[in-house]
mmCIF file of C-alpha atoms and ligand atoms in Angstrom:
data_model
loop_
_atom_site.group_PDB
_atom_site.id
_atom_site.type_symbol
_atom_site.label_atom_id
_atom_site.label_comp_id
_atom_site.label_asym_id
_atom_site.label_seq_id
_atom_site.Cartn_x
_atom_site.Cartn_y
_atom_site.Cartn_z
ATOM 1 C CA MET A 575 74.174 97.770 80.229
ATOM 2 C CA ARG A 576 73.176 100.543 82.698
ATOM 3 C CA PHE A 577 74.818 98.559 85.501
ATOM 4 C CA LYS A 578 77.984 98.307 83.463
ATOM 5 C CA ALA A 579 78.067 102.031 83.071
ATOM 6 C CA ILE A 580 77.491 102.485 86.725
ATOM 7 C CA PHE A 581 80.306 100.097 87.696
ATOM 8 C CA LYS A 582 82.583 101.736 85.164
ATOM 9 C CA LYS A 583 81.945 105.029 86.959
ATOM 10 C CA PHE A 584 82.144 103.437 90.386
ATOM 11 C CA ASN A 585 85.655 102.236 89.517
ATOM 12 C CA LEU A 586 86.499 105.721 88.607
ATOM 13 C CA SER A 587 85.445 106.834 92.104
ATOM 14 C CA LEU A 588 87.511 104.133 93.596
ATOM 15 C CA PHE A 589 90.483 105.481 91.607
ATOM 16 C CA TYR A 590 89.972 108.868 93.185
ATOM 17 C CA ILE A 591 89.710 107.378 96.635
ATOM 18 C CA MET A 592 93.035 105.594 96.191
ATOM 19 C CA TYR A 593 94.907 108.295 94.237
ATOM 20 C CA LEU A 594 93.709 111.362 96.094
ATOM 21 C CA PHE A 595 93.197 109.963 99.575
ATOM 22 C CA GLY A 596 93.619 113.446 100.920
ATOM 23 C CA TYR A 597 90.551 114.495 99.152
ATOM 24 C CA THR A 598 88.615 111.242 99.655
ATOM 25 C CA VAL A 599 85.622 112.740 101.288
ATOM 26 C CA ILE A 600 85.239 115.223 98.554
ATOM 27 C CA ALA A 601 85.715 112.608 95.827
ATOM 28 C CA ILE A 602 83.055 110.364 97.365
ATOM 29 C CA ASP A 603 80.718 113.225 97.715
ATOM 30 C CA LEU A 604 81.190 114.487 94.102
ATOM 31 C CA ASN A 605 80.883 110.995 92.725
ATOM 32 C CA PHE A 606 77.703 110.186 94.669
ATOM 33 C CA GLU A 607 76.199 113.348 93.232
ATOM 34 C CA LYS A 608 77.474 112.703 89.722
ATOM 35 C CA ASN A 609 77.228 108.929 89.400
ATOM 36 C CA PHE A 610 74.354 108.056 91.590
ATOM 37 C CA GLY A 611 72.219 111.149 91.315
ATOM 38 C CA ASN A 612 69.327 109.285 89.739
ATOM 39 C CA ILE A 613 69.328 106.458 92.228
ATOM 40 C CA ARG A 614 67.481 106.730 95.543
ATOM 41 C CA MET A 615 70.254 106.542 98.053
ATOM 42 C CA LYS A 616 70.746 107.826 101.533
ATOM 43 C CA ASN A 617 73.620 110.287 101.937
ATOM 44 C CA SER A 618 74.849 111.309 105.369
ATOM 45 C CA ALA A 619 74.672 114.992 106.288
ATOM 46 C CA ARG A 620 78.231 114.890 107.646
ATOM 47 C CA GLY A 621 79.420 113.631 104.234
ATOM 48 C CA ARG A 622 78.099 116.811 102.496
ATOM 49 C CA VAL A 623 81.381 118.720 102.572
ATOM 50 C CA ASP A 624 82.323 121.753 100.550
ATOM 51 C CA PRO A 625 84.139 121.232 97.280
ATOM 52 C CA PHE A 626 87.980 121.631 97.306
ATOM 53 C CA ILE A 627 87.880 124.641 94.942
ATOM 54 C CA VAL A 628 91.553 124.170 93.844
ATOM 55 C CA MET A 629 90.563 120.837 92.396
ATOM 56 C CA ASP A 630 87.822 122.546 90.363
ATOM 57 C CA VAL A 631 90.312 125.090 89.147
ATOM 58 C CA MET A 632 92.705 122.341 88.096
ATOM 59 C CA GLU A 633 89.901 120.604 86.182
ATOM 60 C CA ALA A 634 88.923 123.811 84.421
ATOM 61 C CA ALA A 635 92.599 124.397 83.524
ATOM 62 C CA ARG A 636 92.806 120.794 82.223
ATOM 63 C CA GLN A 637 89.773 121.395 79.937
ATOM 64 C CA ILE A 638 91.537 124.519 78.517
ATOM 65 C CA GLU A 639 94.753 122.495 78.049
ATOM 66 C CA LYS A 640 92.714 119.829 76.190
ATOM 67 C CA LEU A 641 91.788 122.435 73.641
ATOM 68 C CA GLY A 642 95.447 122.964 73.004
ATOM 69 C CA HIS A 643 96.185 126.051 75.113
ATOM 70 C CA GLU A 644 99.098 126.402 77.432
ATOM 71 C CA VAL A 645 98.055 126.980 81.107
ATOM 72 C CA ILE A 646 100.586 128.156 83.679
ATOM 73 C CA HIS A 647 99.784 126.272 86.844
ATOM 74 C CA LEU A 648 100.117 128.503 90.000
ATOM 75 C CA GLU A 649 97.089 127.012 91.701
ATOM 76 C CA VAL A 650 98.127 123.660 93.166
ATOM 77 C CA GLY A 651 100.714 122.698 95.764
ATOM 78 C CA GLN A 652 102.319 120.204 93.396
ATOM 79 C CA PRO A 653 106.140 120.230 93.595
ATOM 80 C CA GLY A 654 107.646 120.749 90.154
ATOM 81 C CA THR A 655 110.309 118.105 90.716
ATOM 82 C CA GLY A 656 109.654 114.393 90.569
ATOM 83 C CA ALA A 657 110.051 111.810 93.297
ATOM 84 C CA PRO A 658 113.650 110.956 94.309
ATOM 85 C CA THR A 659 115.347 108.570 91.840
ATOM 86 C CA LEU A 660 116.187 106.116 94.642
ATOM 87 C CA ALA A 661 112.600 105.891 95.690
ATOM 88 C CA LYS A 662 111.509 105.276 92.082
ATOM 89 C CA GLU A 663 114.131 102.555 91.665
ATOM 90 C CA LYS A 664 113.102 100.840 94.883
ATOM 91 C CA VAL A 665 109.477 100.670 93.638
ATOM 92 C CA ILE A 666 110.529 99.362 90.178
ATOM 93 C CA ASN A 667 112.705 96.666 91.761
ATOM 94 C CA GLY A 668 109.978 95.946 94.416
ATOM 95 C CA LEU A 669 107.428 95.216 91.756
ATOM 96 C CA SER A 670 109.415 92.306 90.532
ATOM 97 C CA ASP A 671 111.281 91.207 93.728
ATOM 98 C CA SER A 672 108.537 91.266 96.338
ATOM 99 C CA THR A 673 104.834 90.505 96.698
ATOM 100 C CA MET A 674 104.092 94.111 97.692
ATOM 101 C CA GLY A 675 101.651 92.637 100.147
ATOM 102 C CA TYR A 676 100.213 93.850 103.456
ATOM 103 C CA THR A 677 102.678 95.395 105.803
ATOM 104 C CA VAL A 678 102.569 95.403 109.552
ATOM 105 C CA ALA A 679 99.785 97.572 110.785
ATOM 106 C CA LEU A 680 101.869 100.577 111.689
ATOM 107 C CA GLY A 681 104.016 100.557 108.531
ATOM 108 C CA ILE A 682 107.176 98.773 107.198
ATOM 109 C CA PRO A 683 109.576 98.858 110.175
ATOM 110 C CA GLU A 684 112.599 99.837 108.022
ATOM 111 C CA LEU A 685 110.625 102.860 106.683
ATOM 112 C CA ARG A 686 109.653 103.883 110.193
ATOM 113 C CA GLU A 687 113.333 103.624 111.276
ATOM 114 C CA LYS A 688 114.396 105.881 108.403
ATOM 115 C CA ILE A 689 111.738 108.406 109.320
ATOM 116 C CA ALA A 690 113.115 108.379 112.878
ATOM 117 C CA ASP A 691 116.584 108.994 111.370
ATOM 118 C CA LEU A 692 115.129 112.080 109.706
ATOM 119 C CA TYR A 693 114.216 113.572 113.012
ATOM 120 C CA TRP A 694 117.807 113.204 114.088
ATOM 121 C CA ARG A 695 119.224 114.649 110.915
ATOM 122 C CA TRP A 696 116.890 117.660 110.836
ATOM 123 C CA TYR A 697 116.234 118.467 114.472
ATOM 124 C CA LYS A 698 118.830 116.364 116.478
ATOM 125 C CA ILE A 699 115.927 114.751 118.351
ATOM 126 C CA LYS A 700 115.688 110.951 118.985
ATOM 127 C CA VAL A 701 112.290 109.561 118.089
ATOM 128 C CA ASP A 702 111.604 105.856 118.728
ATOM 129 C CA PRO A 703 110.398 104.276 115.449
ATOM 130 C CA GLU A 704 107.728 102.586 117.569
ATOM 131 C CA ARG A 705 106.012 105.998 117.840
ATOM 132 C CA ILE A 706 105.797 106.413 114.059
ATOM 133 C CA ILE A 707 102.763 105.285 112.204
ATOM 134 C CA VAL A 708 102.826 105.323 108.346
ATOM 135 C CA THR A 709 99.578 106.479 106.671
ATOM 136 C CA PRO A 710 98.208 107.201 103.212
ATOM 137 C CA GLY A 711 99.478 110.754 102.931
ATOM 138 C CA SER A 712 99.332 113.203 105.766
ATOM 139 C CA SER A 713 95.603 113.228 105.133
ATOM 140 C CA GLY A 714 95.442 109.646 106.389
ATOM 141 C CA SER A 715 97.132 110.801 109.523
ATOM 142 C CA PHE A 716 94.508 113.525 110.094
ATOM 143 C CA ILE A 717 91.771 110.926 109.846
ATOM 144 C CA LEU A 718 93.595 108.591 112.185
ATOM 145 C CA ALA A 719 94.441 111.346 114.768
ATOM 146 C CA PHE A 720 90.975 112.863 114.673
ATOM 147 C CA THR A 721 89.187 109.469 115.124
ATOM 148 C CA GLY A 722 91.625 108.262 117.650
ATOM 149 C CA LEU A 723 91.667 111.411 119.734
ATOM 150 C CA PHE A 724 88.156 112.891 119.648
ATOM 151 C CA ASP A 725 84.586 111.950 120.069
ATOM 152 C CA VAL A 726 81.648 112.994 117.972
ATOM 153 C CA GLY A 727 80.879 116.639 118.829
ATOM 154 C CA ASP A 728 84.335 117.483 120.173
ATOM 155 C CA THR A 729 85.767 120.844 118.953
ATOM 156 C CA VAL A 730 89.163 121.273 117.264
ATOM 157 C CA GLY A 731 90.620 124.711 116.709
ATOM 158 C CA ILE A 732 92.336 125.516 113.451
ATOM 159 C CA GLY A 733 93.850 128.810 112.199
ATOM 160 C CA SER A 734 91.883 130.804 109.627
ATOM 161 C CA PRO A 735 93.035 131.153 106.901
ATOM 162 C CA GLY A 736 94.118 127.503 106.738
ATOM 163 C CA TYR A 737 94.319 124.402 104.680
ATOM 164 C CA PRO A 738 90.652 123.644 103.685
ATOM 165 C CA SER A 739 90.677 119.894 104.107
ATOM 166 C CA TYR A 740 91.082 120.193 107.842
ATOM 167 C CA ARG A 741 87.627 121.549 108.109
ATOM 168 C CA GLN A 742 86.165 119.030 105.715
ATOM 169 C CA ILE A 743 87.780 116.051 107.319
ATOM 170 C CA LEU A 744 86.525 117.372 110.796
ATOM 171 C CA LYS A 745 83.035 117.732 109.514
ATOM 172 C CA ALA A 746 82.900 114.369 107.890
ATOM 173 C CA LEU A 747 83.903 112.861 111.268
ATOM 174 C CA SER A 748 81.129 114.792 113.098
ATOM 175 C CA LEU A 749 83.566 117.046 114.889
ATOM 176 C CA ASN A 750 83.210 120.782 115.249
ATOM 177 C CA THR A 751 85.710 123.266 113.890
ATOM 178 C CA CYS A 752 86.547 126.371 115.777
ATOM 179 C CA ALA A 753 88.148 128.747 113.289
ATOM 180 C CA ILE A 754 90.628 130.938 114.989
ATOM 181 C CA LYS A 755 90.790 134.247 113.149
ATOM 182 C CA THR A 756 94.491 134.996 112.855
ATOM 183 C CA THR A 757 95.931 138.369 112.062
ATOM 184 C CA SER A 758 98.626 139.692 109.861
ATOM 185 C CA ASP A 759 100.485 140.977 112.885
ATOM 186 C CA ASN A 760 100.863 137.344 113.990
ATOM 187 C CA LYS A 761 101.712 136.266 110.498
ATOM 188 C CA PHE A 762 98.327 134.598 110.244
ATOM 189 C CA GLN A 763 99.286 132.030 112.889
ATOM 190 C CA PRO A 764 97.331 131.363 115.977
ATOM 191 C CA ILE A 765 99.102 132.414 119.287
ATOM 192 C CA ALA A 766 98.610 131.316 122.825
ATOM 193 C CA THR A 767 96.240 134.168 123.813
ATOM 194 C CA ASP A 768 93.914 133.223 120.961
ATOM 195 C CA ILE A 769 92.970 130.013 122.626
ATOM 196 C CA LYS A 770 92.878 131.275 126.231
ATOM 197 C CA ASP A 771 89.087 131.615 126.364
ATOM 198 C CA LYS A 772 88.265 128.888 124.044
ATOM 199 C CA ASN A 773 87.133 125.374 125.084
ATOM 200 C CA LEU A 774 89.031 123.255 122.695
ATOM 201 C CA ASP A 775 89.528 119.487 122.747
ATOM 202 C CA GLY A 776 92.227 119.861 120.183
ATOM 203 C CA LEU A 777 94.260 122.498 118.338
ATOM 204 C CA LEU A 778 95.783 121.869 114.915
ATOM 205 C CA ILE A 779 98.522 124.150 113.685
ATOM 206 C CA ALA A 780 100.616 124.078 110.517
ATOM 207 C CA SER A 781 104.051 125.770 110.484
ATOM 208 C CA PRO A 782 105.028 126.605 107.691
ATOM 209 C CA ALA A 783 101.323 127.168 106.927
ATOM 210 C CA ASN A 784 99.226 126.828 103.769
ATOM 211 C CA PRO A 785 98.122 129.297 102.334
ATOM 212 C CA THR A 786 100.405 131.893 103.930
ATOM 213 C CA GLY A 787 103.697 129.974 104.225
ATOM 214 C CA SER A 788 104.348 131.677 107.580
ATOM 215 C CA MET A 789 106.006 129.937 110.518
ATOM 216 C CA LEU A 790 105.778 129.958 114.327
ATOM 217 C CA ASN A 791 109.120 130.497 115.980
ATOM 218 C CA LYS A 792 110.226 128.335 118.856
ATOM 219 C CA ASP A 793 108.785 130.744 121.483
ATOM 220 C CA GLU A 794 105.532 131.003 119.774
ATOM 221 C CA LEU A 795 105.137 127.349 119.281
ATOM 222 C CA GLU A 796 106.187 126.708 122.933
ATOM 223 C CA GLY A 797 103.608 129.293 124.101
ATOM 224 C CA LEU A 798 100.892 127.524 122.164
ATOM 225 C CA MET A 799 101.782 124.091 123.433
ATOM 226 C CA GLU A 800 101.940 125.250 127.022
ATOM 227 C CA ALA A 801 98.514 126.907 126.708
ATOM 228 C CA CYS A 802 97.197 123.630 125.274
ATOM 229 C CA ASP A 803 98.818 121.595 128.038
ATOM 230 C CA GLN A 804 97.214 123.766 130.789
ATOM 231 C CA LYS A 805 93.739 123.423 129.176
ATOM 232 C CA GLN A 806 94.302 119.701 128.410
ATOM 233 C CA THR A 807 93.811 120.424 124.718
ATOM 234 C CA VAL A 808 95.542 117.922 122.482
ATOM 235 C CA PHE A 809 98.128 119.610 120.323
ATOM 236 C CA ILE A 810 98.546 118.454 116.646
ATOM 237 C CA SER A 811 101.221 119.916 114.495
ATOM 238 C CA ASP A 812 101.120 119.556 110.643
ATOM 239 C CA GLU A 813 104.672 119.635 109.635
ATOM 240 C CA ILE A 814 104.206 118.791 105.992
ATOM 241 C CA TYR A 815 106.195 121.810 104.713
ATOM 242 C CA HIS A 816 109.253 121.200 106.946
ATOM 243 C CA GLY A 817 112.426 121.141 104.867
ATOM 244 C CA ILE A 818 111.040 123.842 102.543
ATOM 245 C CA GLU A 819 112.210 126.958 104.464
ATOM 246 C CA TYR A 820 114.220 130.010 103.363
ATOM 247 C CA ASP A 821 115.798 132.078 106.250
ATOM 248 C CA ALA A 822 115.186 130.149 109.355
ATOM 249 C CA ARG A 823 114.700 126.459 109.972
ATOM 250 C CA ALA A 824 111.118 125.242 110.896
ATOM 251 C CA VAL A 825 110.865 124.097 114.530
ATOM 252 C CA SER A 826 109.229 120.737 115.111
ATOM 253 C CA ALA A 827 106.748 120.389 118.039
ATOM 254 C CA LEU A 828 108.738 117.401 119.029
ATOM 255 C CA GLU A 829 111.685 119.663 119.805
ATOM 256 C CA ILE A 830 109.517 121.175 122.576
ATOM 257 C CA SER A 831 107.561 118.215 123.983
ATOM 258 C CA ASP A 832 106.718 114.615 123.289
ATOM 259 C CA ASP A 833 103.191 115.206 124.439
ATOM 260 C CA CYS A 834 101.838 116.131 120.969
ATOM 261 C CA PHE A 835 100.953 114.487 117.695
ATOM 262 C CA VAL A 836 103.108 115.406 114.762
ATOM 263 C CA ILE A 837 101.929 114.808 111.243
ATOM 264 C CA ASN A 838 104.228 114.787 108.160
ATOM 265 C CA SER A 839 104.224 113.536 104.608
ATOM 266 C CA PHE A 840 106.406 112.583 101.659
ATOM 267 C CA SER A 841 104.223 114.742 99.398
ATOM 268 C CA LYS A 842 105.973 118.133 99.558
ATOM 269 C CA TYR A 843 109.692 118.074 100.611
ATOM 270 C CA PHE A 844 110.090 114.702 98.872
ATOM 271 C CA SER A 845 107.971 115.598 95.861
ATOM 272 C CA MET A 846 105.821 112.450 96.199
ATOM 273 C CA THR A 847 102.256 113.702 96.240
ATOM 274 C CA GLY A 848 100.795 110.832 94.223
ATOM 275 C CA TRP A 849 102.490 108.182 96.256
ATOM 276 C CA ARG A 850 100.100 108.897 99.166
ATOM 277 C CA LEU A 851 102.601 108.374 101.889
ATOM 278 C CA GLY A 852 102.696 110.224 105.152
ATOM 279 C CA TRP A 853 103.231 109.606 108.853
ATOM 280 C CA ILE A 854 102.219 110.594 112.316
ATOM 281 C CA VAL A 855 104.418 110.609 115.394
ATOM 282 C CA VAL A 856 102.268 109.752 118.463
ATOM 283 C CA PRO A 857 103.262 110.169 122.122
ATOM 284 C CA TYR A 858 105.192 107.259 123.454
ATOM 285 C CA ASP A 859 102.641 106.210 125.978
ATOM 286 C CA THR A 860 99.405 106.561 124.095
ATOM 287 C CA TYR A 861 98.897 102.903 123.447
ATOM 288 C CA ARG A 862 101.395 101.925 126.065
ATOM 289 C CA ALA A 863 99.351 103.540 128.864
ATOM 290 C CA ASN A 864 96.145 101.849 127.546
ATOM 291 C CA ARG A 865 97.840 98.477 127.403
ATOM 292 C CA ALA A 866 99.241 98.834 130.884
ATOM 293 C CA LEU A 867 95.820 99.778 132.151
ATOM 294 C CA LEU A 868 94.203 96.716 130.633
ATOM 295 C CA ILE A 869 96.971 94.425 131.880
ATOM 296 C CA GLU A 870 96.214 95.628 135.349
ATOM 297 C CA GLN A 871 92.376 95.840 135.157
ATOM 298 C CA LEU A 872 91.248 92.925 132.930
ATOM 299 C CA PRO A 873 92.065 90.207 135.556
ATOM 300 C CA LYS A 874 90.242 92.200 138.328
ATOM 301 C CA ILE A 875 87.148 92.377 136.119
ATOM 302 C CA GLY A 876 87.273 88.630 135.451
ATOM 303 C CA PHE A 877 89.096 88.426 132.130
ATOM 304 C CA LYS A 878 92.215 86.559 133.221
ATOM 305 C CA LYS A 879 93.098 84.458 130.207
ATOM 306 C CA PHE A 880 95.015 86.616 127.684
ATOM 307 C CA ALA A 881 98.587 87.024 126.486
ATOM 308 C CA PRO A 882 99.790 90.603 126.869
ATOM 309 C CA PRO A 883 100.110 92.047 123.353
ATOM 310 C CA ASP A 884 103.620 92.588 121.988
ATOM 311 C CA GLY A 885 102.458 95.133 119.424
ATOM 312 C CA ALA A 886 99.422 96.682 117.731
ATOM 313 C CA PHE A 887 96.502 97.583 120.072
ATOM 314 C CA TYR A 888 94.410 94.405 120.720
ATOM 315 C CA PHE A 889 93.789 91.959 123.626
ATOM 316 C CA TYR A 890 92.596 88.516 122.501
ATOM 317 C CA ILE A 891 90.842 87.105 125.507
ATOM 318 C CA ASP A 892 89.657 83.541 126.311
ATOM 319 C CA VAL A 893 86.218 83.849 127.818
ATOM 320 C CA SER A 894 85.399 80.138 127.793
ATOM 321 C CA GLU A 895 84.626 80.099 131.496
ATOM 322 C CA TYR A 896 81.729 82.501 130.908
ATOM 323 C CA THR A 897 80.412 81.510 127.421
ATOM 324 C CA ASP A 898 80.592 79.097 124.515
ATOM 325 C CA ASN A 899 79.062 81.713 122.254
ATOM 326 C CA SER A 900 81.182 84.798 122.001
ATOM 327 C CA LEU A 901 78.758 86.472 119.510
ATOM 328 C CA ASN A 902 75.903 86.396 122.087
ATOM 329 C CA PHE A 903 78.323 87.356 124.842
ATOM 330 C CA CYS A 904 79.451 90.499 122.949
ATOM 331 C CA LYS A 905 75.849 91.299 122.058
ATOM 332 C CA ALA A 906 74.820 91.151 125.674
ATOM 333 C CA ILE A 907 77.778 93.401 126.671
ATOM 334 C CA LEU A 908 76.793 95.955 123.994
ATOM 335 C CA GLU A 909 73.082 95.877 124.857
ATOM 336 C CA GLU A 910 73.552 95.954 128.710
ATOM 337 C CA VAL A 911 76.539 98.244 129.242
ATOM 338 C CA ARG A 912 77.068 99.785 125.735
ATOM 339 C CA VAL A 913 80.575 98.625 125.211
ATOM 340 C CA ALA A 914 81.437 97.328 121.786
ATOM 341 C CA ILE A 915 83.951 94.497 121.597
ATOM 342 C CA THR A 916 84.429 91.901 118.804
ATOM 343 C CA PRO A 917 83.504 88.219 119.053
ATOM 344 C CA GLY A 918 86.482 85.945 118.289
ATOM 345 C CA ILE A 919 84.524 84.151 115.609
ATOM 346 C CA ASP A 920 85.400 87.042 113.282
ATOM 347 C CA PHE A 921 89.015 85.827 113.427
ATOM 348 C CA ASP A 922 88.707 82.152 114.110
ATOM 349 C CA PRO A 923 85.358 80.556 112.978
ATOM 350 C CA GLU A 924 85.832 77.468 115.254
ATOM 351 C CA ARG A 925 87.697 78.386 118.467
ATOM 352 C CA GLY A 926 86.553 82.055 118.259
ATOM 353 C CA LEU A 927 83.310 81.104 119.987
ATOM 354 C CA GLU A 928 85.222 81.200 123.228
ATOM 355 C CA THR A 929 87.339 84.317 122.619
ATOM 356 C CA VAL A 930 86.758 88.040 122.265
ATOM 357 C CA ARG A 931 88.939 90.849 120.910
ATOM 358 C CA LEU A 932 89.263 94.175 122.580
ATOM 359 C CA SER A 933 90.872 97.112 120.826
ATOM 360 C CA TYR A 934 92.560 99.798 122.917
ATOM 361 C CA ALA A 935 93.184 102.222 120.060
ATOM 362 C CA CYS A 936 90.639 104.604 121.722
ATOM 363 C CA SER A 937 91.596 107.401 124.114
ATOM 364 C CA THR A 938 92.545 106.532 127.688
ATOM 365 C CA SER A 939 89.469 108.348 129.124
ATOM 366 C CA ASP A 940 87.121 106.246 126.900
ATOM 367 C CA LEU A 941 89.011 103.140 127.812
ATOM 368 C CA LYS A 942 88.506 103.852 131.564
ATOM 369 C CA LYS A 943 84.805 104.427 130.957
ATOM 370 C CA GLY A 944 84.716 101.113 129.009
ATOM 371 C CA ILE A 945 86.505 99.258 131.842
ATOM 372 C CA ARG A 946 84.044 100.548 134.400
ATOM 373 C CA ARG A 947 81.090 99.363 132.226
ATOM 374 C CA LEU A 948 82.674 95.976 131.575
ATOM 375 C CA ASN A 949 83.228 95.673 135.369
ATOM 376 C CA ASN A 950 79.494 96.176 135.891
ATOM 377 C CA PHE A 951 78.615 93.641 133.291
ATOM 378 C CA MET A 952 80.930 90.968 134.761
ATOM 379 C CA SER A 953 79.744 91.428 138.296
ATOM 380 C CA LYS A 954 77.093 88.780 137.740
ATOM 381 C CA TYR A 955 79.805 86.272 136.894
ATOM 382 C CA ARG A 956 81.801 87.132 140.026
ATOM 383 C CA LEU A 957 79.010 86.268 142.437
HETATM 384 C C1 PLP B 644 99.066 122.144 105.157
HETATM 385 C C2 PLP B 644 98.761 120.879 104.459
HETATM 386 N N1 PLP B 644 98.657 119.699 105.158
HETATM 387 C C3 PLP B 644 98.366 118.537 104.490
HETATM 388 C C4 PLP B 644 98.226 118.525 103.098
HETATM 389 C C5 PLP B 644 97.886 117.168 102.456
HETATM 390 O O1 PLP B 644 98.957 116.492 102.093
HETATM 391 P P1 PLP B 644 99.188 114.947 101.769
HETATM 392 O O2 PLP B 644 99.415 114.846 100.271
HETATM 393 O O3 PLP B 644 100.271 114.409 102.548
HETATM 394 O O4 PLP B 644 97.811 114.229 102.028
HETATM 395 C C6 PLP B 644 98.471 119.542 102.310
HETATM 396 C C7 PLP B 644 98.333 119.551 100.869
HETATM 397 O O5 PLP B 644 98.399 120.459 100.166
HETATM 398 C C8 PLP B 644 98.661 120.866 103.033
HETATM 399 O O6 PLP B 644 98.910 122.011 102.350
#
């Protein structure tokens, strides 16, 4: 009976995870406290994030509404309009016409093409759909970008005041936040001189911003991006409020340079918060450079049998000349040179004993480090 109750509650926390992916970390945290408080369980320190207070305010308001009172909601960034009719019709038809199954890893190609069209319509810039990755809300893009770009302990600058989830997601990923105190003179936006003396691995800006609604103009954005470029700081632009502007049009970081990560979402302009759909535009050669590096280096190391990947970010390599047990082979690589690769048996229980999978979704600098270490490991086979 007790288990039943726990599972019932656990399902509730899963619901939160799916519905409010943006606030996943918080939802998990709250639910661990609430549902499992009486069970001995290890919680990570990095998972102890602050509550998202607007959610508490919403809940308090809901309780008052339940008592029959009218509450005017000025707390949450929930567009008052519904999702576009066409999008709703597509989903209704899709429910009966298609299996609604897994999509290709980076998102439905037609959707990525339409997102690319949007960049042409809004900014007159051409973005290759290949550079667009569809994610569960823009929040999914932050998690993807932060994990793909930064290592534990790296520091990311964000403007203060700013959207609270940035800090919480960074903390949950064991990354440091450098809060850049912005001023009213600069419309509460960071400017190039703010980061001059800072040692940042990344800078995340939002224009228009939450909570101020202020925007960086083209020169200001350019100045920031140049400053980041000089200091090799990764530039990430949260453009979730693009399309909701009053006097001037918001400038996309992609109008200035392709060497940045641009995050956007269907939540605000398209009024689709609950749909959990967002995207990130990544520089063209992020994965391409890593792929090219591996195509060149793997044969030199001794990994000659692979087909260059056409998409995604994996090499599936035949290592039969070195082992008939890929599990032990990967274990030895991890223990001896501290590079983690996946044994093929994960994907093919029979032939996978002679294959390994290598993912190149990491940063190019990490990949280079990994290649050097793999080279050391393989030296004994090259004697
Ligand atoms: C600046 C900013 N970025 C990102 C988000 C998260 O949006 P999404 O629903 O796409 O996860 C919000 C939500 O309010 C926001 O204000």
